[in-house]
Coordinates of C-alpha atoms and ligand atoms in Angstrom, one line a residue:
X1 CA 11.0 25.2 -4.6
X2 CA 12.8 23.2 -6.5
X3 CA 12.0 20.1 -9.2
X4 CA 12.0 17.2 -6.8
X5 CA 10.3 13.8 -7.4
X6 CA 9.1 12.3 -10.6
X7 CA 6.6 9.4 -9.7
X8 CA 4.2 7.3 -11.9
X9 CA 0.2 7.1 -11.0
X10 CA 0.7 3.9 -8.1
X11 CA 4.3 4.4 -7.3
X12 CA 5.6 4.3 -3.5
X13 CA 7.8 7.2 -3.1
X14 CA 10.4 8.1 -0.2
X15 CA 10.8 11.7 1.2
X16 CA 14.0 12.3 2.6
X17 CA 15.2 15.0 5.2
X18 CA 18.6 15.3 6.1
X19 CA 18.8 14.8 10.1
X20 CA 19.9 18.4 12.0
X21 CA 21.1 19.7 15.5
X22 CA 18.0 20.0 17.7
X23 CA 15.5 18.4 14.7
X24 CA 12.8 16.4 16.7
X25 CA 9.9 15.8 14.5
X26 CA 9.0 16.0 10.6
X27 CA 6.1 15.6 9.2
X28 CA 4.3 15.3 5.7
X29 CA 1.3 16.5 3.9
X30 CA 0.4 14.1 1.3
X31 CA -2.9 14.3 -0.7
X32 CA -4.2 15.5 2.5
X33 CA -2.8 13.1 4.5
X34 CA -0.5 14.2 7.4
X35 CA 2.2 10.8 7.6
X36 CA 5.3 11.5 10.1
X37 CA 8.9 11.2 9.1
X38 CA 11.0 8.6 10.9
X39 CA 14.7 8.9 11.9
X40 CA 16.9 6.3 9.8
X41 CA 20.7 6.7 10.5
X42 CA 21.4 10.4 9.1
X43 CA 18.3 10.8 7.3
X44 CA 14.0 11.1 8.0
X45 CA 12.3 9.1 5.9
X46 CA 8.4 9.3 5.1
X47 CA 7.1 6.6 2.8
X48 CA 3.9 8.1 1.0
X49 CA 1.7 7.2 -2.6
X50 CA 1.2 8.2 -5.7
X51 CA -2.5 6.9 -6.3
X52 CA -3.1 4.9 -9.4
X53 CA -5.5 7.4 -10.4
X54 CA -3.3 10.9 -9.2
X55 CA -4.1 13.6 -11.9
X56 CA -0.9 13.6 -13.8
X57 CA 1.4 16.8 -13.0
X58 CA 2.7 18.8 -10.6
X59 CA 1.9 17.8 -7.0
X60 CA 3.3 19.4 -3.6
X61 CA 4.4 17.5 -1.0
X62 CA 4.6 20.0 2.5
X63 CA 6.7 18.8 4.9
X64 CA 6.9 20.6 8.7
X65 CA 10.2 20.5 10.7
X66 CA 9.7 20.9 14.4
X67 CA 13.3 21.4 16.4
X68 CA 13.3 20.9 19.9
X69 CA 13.6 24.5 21.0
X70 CA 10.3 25.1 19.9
X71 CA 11.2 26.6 16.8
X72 CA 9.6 25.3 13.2
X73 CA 10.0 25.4 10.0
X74 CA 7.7 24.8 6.6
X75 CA 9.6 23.7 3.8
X76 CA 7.5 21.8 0.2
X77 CA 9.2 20.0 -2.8
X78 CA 7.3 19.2 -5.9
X79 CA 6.5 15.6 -6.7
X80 CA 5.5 15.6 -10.7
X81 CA 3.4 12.4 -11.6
X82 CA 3.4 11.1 -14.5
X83 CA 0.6 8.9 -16.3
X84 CA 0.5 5.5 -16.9
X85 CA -1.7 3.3 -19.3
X86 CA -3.2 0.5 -17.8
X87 CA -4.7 -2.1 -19.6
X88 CA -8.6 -3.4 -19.7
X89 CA -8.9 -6.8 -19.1
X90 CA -11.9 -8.8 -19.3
X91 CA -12.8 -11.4 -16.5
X92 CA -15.0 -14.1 -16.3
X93 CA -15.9 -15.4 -12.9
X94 CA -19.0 -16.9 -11.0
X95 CA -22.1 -15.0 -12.0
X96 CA -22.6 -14.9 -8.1
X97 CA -19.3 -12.6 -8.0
X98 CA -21.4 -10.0 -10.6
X99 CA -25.2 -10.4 -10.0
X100 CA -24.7 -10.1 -6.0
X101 CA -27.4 -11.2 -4.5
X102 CA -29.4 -8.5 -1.8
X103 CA -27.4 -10.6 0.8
X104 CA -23.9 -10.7 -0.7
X105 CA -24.5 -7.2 -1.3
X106 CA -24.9 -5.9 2.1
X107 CA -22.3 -8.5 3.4
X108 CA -19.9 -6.6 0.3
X109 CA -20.9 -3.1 1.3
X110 CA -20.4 -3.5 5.1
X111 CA -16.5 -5.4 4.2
X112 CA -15.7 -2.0 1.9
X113 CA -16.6 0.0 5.2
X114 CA -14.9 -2.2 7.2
X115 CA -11.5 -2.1 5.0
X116 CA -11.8 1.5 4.2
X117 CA -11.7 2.3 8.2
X118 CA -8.5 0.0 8.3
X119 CA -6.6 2.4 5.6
X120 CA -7.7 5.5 6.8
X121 CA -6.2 4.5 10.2
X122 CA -2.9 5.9 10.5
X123 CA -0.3 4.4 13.2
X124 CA 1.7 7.2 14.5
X125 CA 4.9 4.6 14.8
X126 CA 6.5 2.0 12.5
X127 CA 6.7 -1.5 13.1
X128 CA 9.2 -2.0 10.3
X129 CA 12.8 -0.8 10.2
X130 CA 14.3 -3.0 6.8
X131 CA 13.3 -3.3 3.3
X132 CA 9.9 -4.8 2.4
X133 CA 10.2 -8.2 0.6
X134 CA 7.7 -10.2 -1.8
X135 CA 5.1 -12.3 -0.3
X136 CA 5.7 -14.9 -2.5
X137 CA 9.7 -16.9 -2.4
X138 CA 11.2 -15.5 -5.6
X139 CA 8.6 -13.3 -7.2
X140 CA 10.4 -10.6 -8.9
X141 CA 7.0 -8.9 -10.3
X142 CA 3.4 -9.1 -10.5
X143 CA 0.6 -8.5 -12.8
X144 CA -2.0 -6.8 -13.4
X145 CA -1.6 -3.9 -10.9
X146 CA -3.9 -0.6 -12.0
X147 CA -5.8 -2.7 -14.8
X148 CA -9.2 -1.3 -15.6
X149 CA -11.7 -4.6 -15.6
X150 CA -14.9 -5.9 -16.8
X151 CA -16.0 -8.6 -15.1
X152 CA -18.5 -10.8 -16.9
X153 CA -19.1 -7.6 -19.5
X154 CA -19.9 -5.4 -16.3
X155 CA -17.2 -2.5 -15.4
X156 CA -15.7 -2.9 -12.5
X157 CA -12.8 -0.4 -9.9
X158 CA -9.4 -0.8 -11.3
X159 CA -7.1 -3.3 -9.7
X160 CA -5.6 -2.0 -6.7
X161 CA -2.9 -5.0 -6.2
X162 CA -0.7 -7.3 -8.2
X163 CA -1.2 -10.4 -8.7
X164 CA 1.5 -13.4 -8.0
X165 CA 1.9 -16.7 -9.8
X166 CA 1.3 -18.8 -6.5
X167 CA -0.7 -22.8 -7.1
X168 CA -2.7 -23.6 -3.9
X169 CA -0.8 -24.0 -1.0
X170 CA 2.1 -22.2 -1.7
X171 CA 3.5 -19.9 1.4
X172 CA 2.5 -17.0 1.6
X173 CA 5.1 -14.4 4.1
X174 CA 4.6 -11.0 5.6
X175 CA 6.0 -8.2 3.7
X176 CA 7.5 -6.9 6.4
X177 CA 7.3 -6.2 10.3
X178 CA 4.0 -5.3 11.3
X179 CA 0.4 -5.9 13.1
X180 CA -2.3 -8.1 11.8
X181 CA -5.3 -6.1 11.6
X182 CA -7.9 -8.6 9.4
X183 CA -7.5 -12.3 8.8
X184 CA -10.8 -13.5 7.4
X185 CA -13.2 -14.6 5.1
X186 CA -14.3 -11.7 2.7
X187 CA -17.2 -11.6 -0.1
X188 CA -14.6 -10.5 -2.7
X189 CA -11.4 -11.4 -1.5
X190 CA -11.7 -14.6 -0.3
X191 CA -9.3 -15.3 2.9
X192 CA -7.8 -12.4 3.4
X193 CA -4.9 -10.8 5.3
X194 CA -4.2 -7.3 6.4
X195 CA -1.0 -6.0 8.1
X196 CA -0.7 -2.7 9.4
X197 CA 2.9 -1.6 9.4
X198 CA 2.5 1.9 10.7
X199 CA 2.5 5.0 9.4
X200 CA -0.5 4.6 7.1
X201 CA 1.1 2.1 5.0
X202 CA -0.8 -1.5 4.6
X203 CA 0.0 -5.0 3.1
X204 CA -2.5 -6.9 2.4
X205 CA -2.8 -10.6 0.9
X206 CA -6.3 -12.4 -0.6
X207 CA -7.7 -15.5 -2.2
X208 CA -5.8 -17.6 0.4
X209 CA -7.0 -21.3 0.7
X210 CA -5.7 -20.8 4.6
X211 CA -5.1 -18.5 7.0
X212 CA -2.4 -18.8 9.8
X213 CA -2.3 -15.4 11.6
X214 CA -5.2 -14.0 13.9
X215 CA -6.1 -10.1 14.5
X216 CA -3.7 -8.4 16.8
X217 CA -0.3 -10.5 16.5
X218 CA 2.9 -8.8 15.7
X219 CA 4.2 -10.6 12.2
X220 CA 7.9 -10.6 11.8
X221 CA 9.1 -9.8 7.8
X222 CA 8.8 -13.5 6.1
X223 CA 6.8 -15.1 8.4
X224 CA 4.5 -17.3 7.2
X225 CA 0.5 -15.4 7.2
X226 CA -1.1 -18.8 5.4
X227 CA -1.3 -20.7 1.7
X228 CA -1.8 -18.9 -1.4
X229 CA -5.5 -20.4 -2.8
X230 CA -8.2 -19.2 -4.9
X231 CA -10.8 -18.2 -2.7
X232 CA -13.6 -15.2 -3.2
X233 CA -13.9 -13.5 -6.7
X234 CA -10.8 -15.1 -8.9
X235 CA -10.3 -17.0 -12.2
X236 CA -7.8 -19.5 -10.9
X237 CA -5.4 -19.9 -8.2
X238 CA -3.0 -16.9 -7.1
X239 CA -1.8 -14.1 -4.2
X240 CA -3.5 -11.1 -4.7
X241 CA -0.7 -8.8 -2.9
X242 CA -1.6 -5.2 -2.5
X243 CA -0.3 -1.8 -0.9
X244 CA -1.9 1.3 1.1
X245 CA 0.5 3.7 2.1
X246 CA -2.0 6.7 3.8
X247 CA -5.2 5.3 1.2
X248 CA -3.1 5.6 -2.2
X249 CA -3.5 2.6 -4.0
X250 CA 0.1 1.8 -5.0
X251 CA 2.0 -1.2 -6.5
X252 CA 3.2 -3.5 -4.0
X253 CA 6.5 -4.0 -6.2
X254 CA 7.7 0.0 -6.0
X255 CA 8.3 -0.7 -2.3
X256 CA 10.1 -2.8 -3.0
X257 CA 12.6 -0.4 -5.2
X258 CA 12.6 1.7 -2.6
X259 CA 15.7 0.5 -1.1
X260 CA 17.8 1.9 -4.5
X261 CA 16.2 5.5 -3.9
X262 CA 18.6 8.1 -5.0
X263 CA 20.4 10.8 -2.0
X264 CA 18.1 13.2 -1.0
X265 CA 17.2 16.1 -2.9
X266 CA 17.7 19.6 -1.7
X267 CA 14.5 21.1 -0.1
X268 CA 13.9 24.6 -0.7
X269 CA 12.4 26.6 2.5
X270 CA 9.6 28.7 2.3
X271 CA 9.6 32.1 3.5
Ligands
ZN1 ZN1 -5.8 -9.4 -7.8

């Protein structure tokens, strides 16, 4: 083995394989997640996560290399994670959004089950084949993302998105190529889009004031999914944009660096 990736808690990280005579498939294991490479020109690509709360050091990602005589091959490369502080910031939002009432909490609970079954989906093809883009025209960065929050003094989960400058009504674009898997109204997230883009990787976008997409469409990347708004749990007016890539909670902008990832590192093989 040899030292392969370093990656911060919520970083999107690409493996590379260089392409072979008689290589047919590749696939990952992630954080016990099994995610498929893809063929782009000379080179399979998998797209995986570092979660925001990975336990900083060394980490293995497995890959398997099926050729199409039948033969395979098991080869791993280390990816070290390194930890990040995140900030606590204190909210305060509609007491409604804290105290839930028995209703609101059910409704809540059964959303959570709902959008935990969407990420733990994983698409064995990918919809996308270019760089992923920000939702928002001309948003170079967000805030926010991995913040540990207290919401009307209560503790709340860390924040699994970042969050874009964006007044009511402001368009809101898909990331990318993909399938619309949720566009509704939820408890804590307001209007809310999901797109699955295959592969186990997910962009979603909440507090919208409108929707325009409906479950099932294909989205092309920068197509218009609805207005940025302030709907569910929020302070003010803004796109909530967040990233699933096989249930690590990464930030949305690191896909977006992807595109400058270095040439592939050698893989060591494993007897
Ligand atoms: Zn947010």
């Amino acid at each position: 083995m040899v030292a392969g990736i370093v990656a911060s808690q919520g970083q999107a990280i690409e493996l590379r394989q260089p392409d072979e005579p008689g290589l047919g498939a590749v696939e990952a294991r992630w954080e016990g997640h099994g995610v498929p490479f893809v063929r782009r020109g000379a080179a399979w690509v998998a797209v995986v996560g570092v979660d925001l709360d990975a336990k900083p050091g060394t980490h293995i990602a497995e890959r398997t290399l099926r050729y199409d005589d039948g033969r395979s091959r098991d080869a791993s490369e280390t990816v070290t994670v390194t930890a990040k502080q995140f900030p606590t910031t204190k909210l305060t939002v509609e007491d409604r959004y804290v105290e839930l009432s028995a209703e609101d909490a059910a409704r809540a609970s059964r959303e959570t089950q709902e959008t935990d079954a969407i990420y733990a989906t994983l698409t064995d093809e990918s919809y996308w084949t270019e760089p992923f883009v920000a939702p928002i025209e001309g948003a170079k960065d967000g805030r926010n993302f991995g913040h540990r929050r207290v919401f009307n003094g209560q503790p709340r989960a860390p924040h699994s998105g970042a969050d874009l400058r964006a007044d009511v009504g402001t368009p809101v674009y898909a990331a990318n190529r993909g399938r619309v898997v949720l566009a509704k109204d939820l408890f804590f997230s307001g209007n809310a889009v999901f797109i699955d883009h295959g592969l186990g990787l997910y962009t979603i976008y909440l507090h919208l004031s409108k929707i325009e997409v409906t479950p099932g469409a294909i989205v092309e990347r920068g197509q218009r999914l609805g207005l940025a708004g302030a709907t569910g749990r929020v302070t003010g007016p803004h796109l909530h944009w967040g990233v699933r890539i096989a249930e690590a909670r990464v930030d949305p902008f690191s896909l977006l660096k992807l595109e400058a990832a270095p040439e592939p590192t050698p893989v060591a093989a494993r007897p």
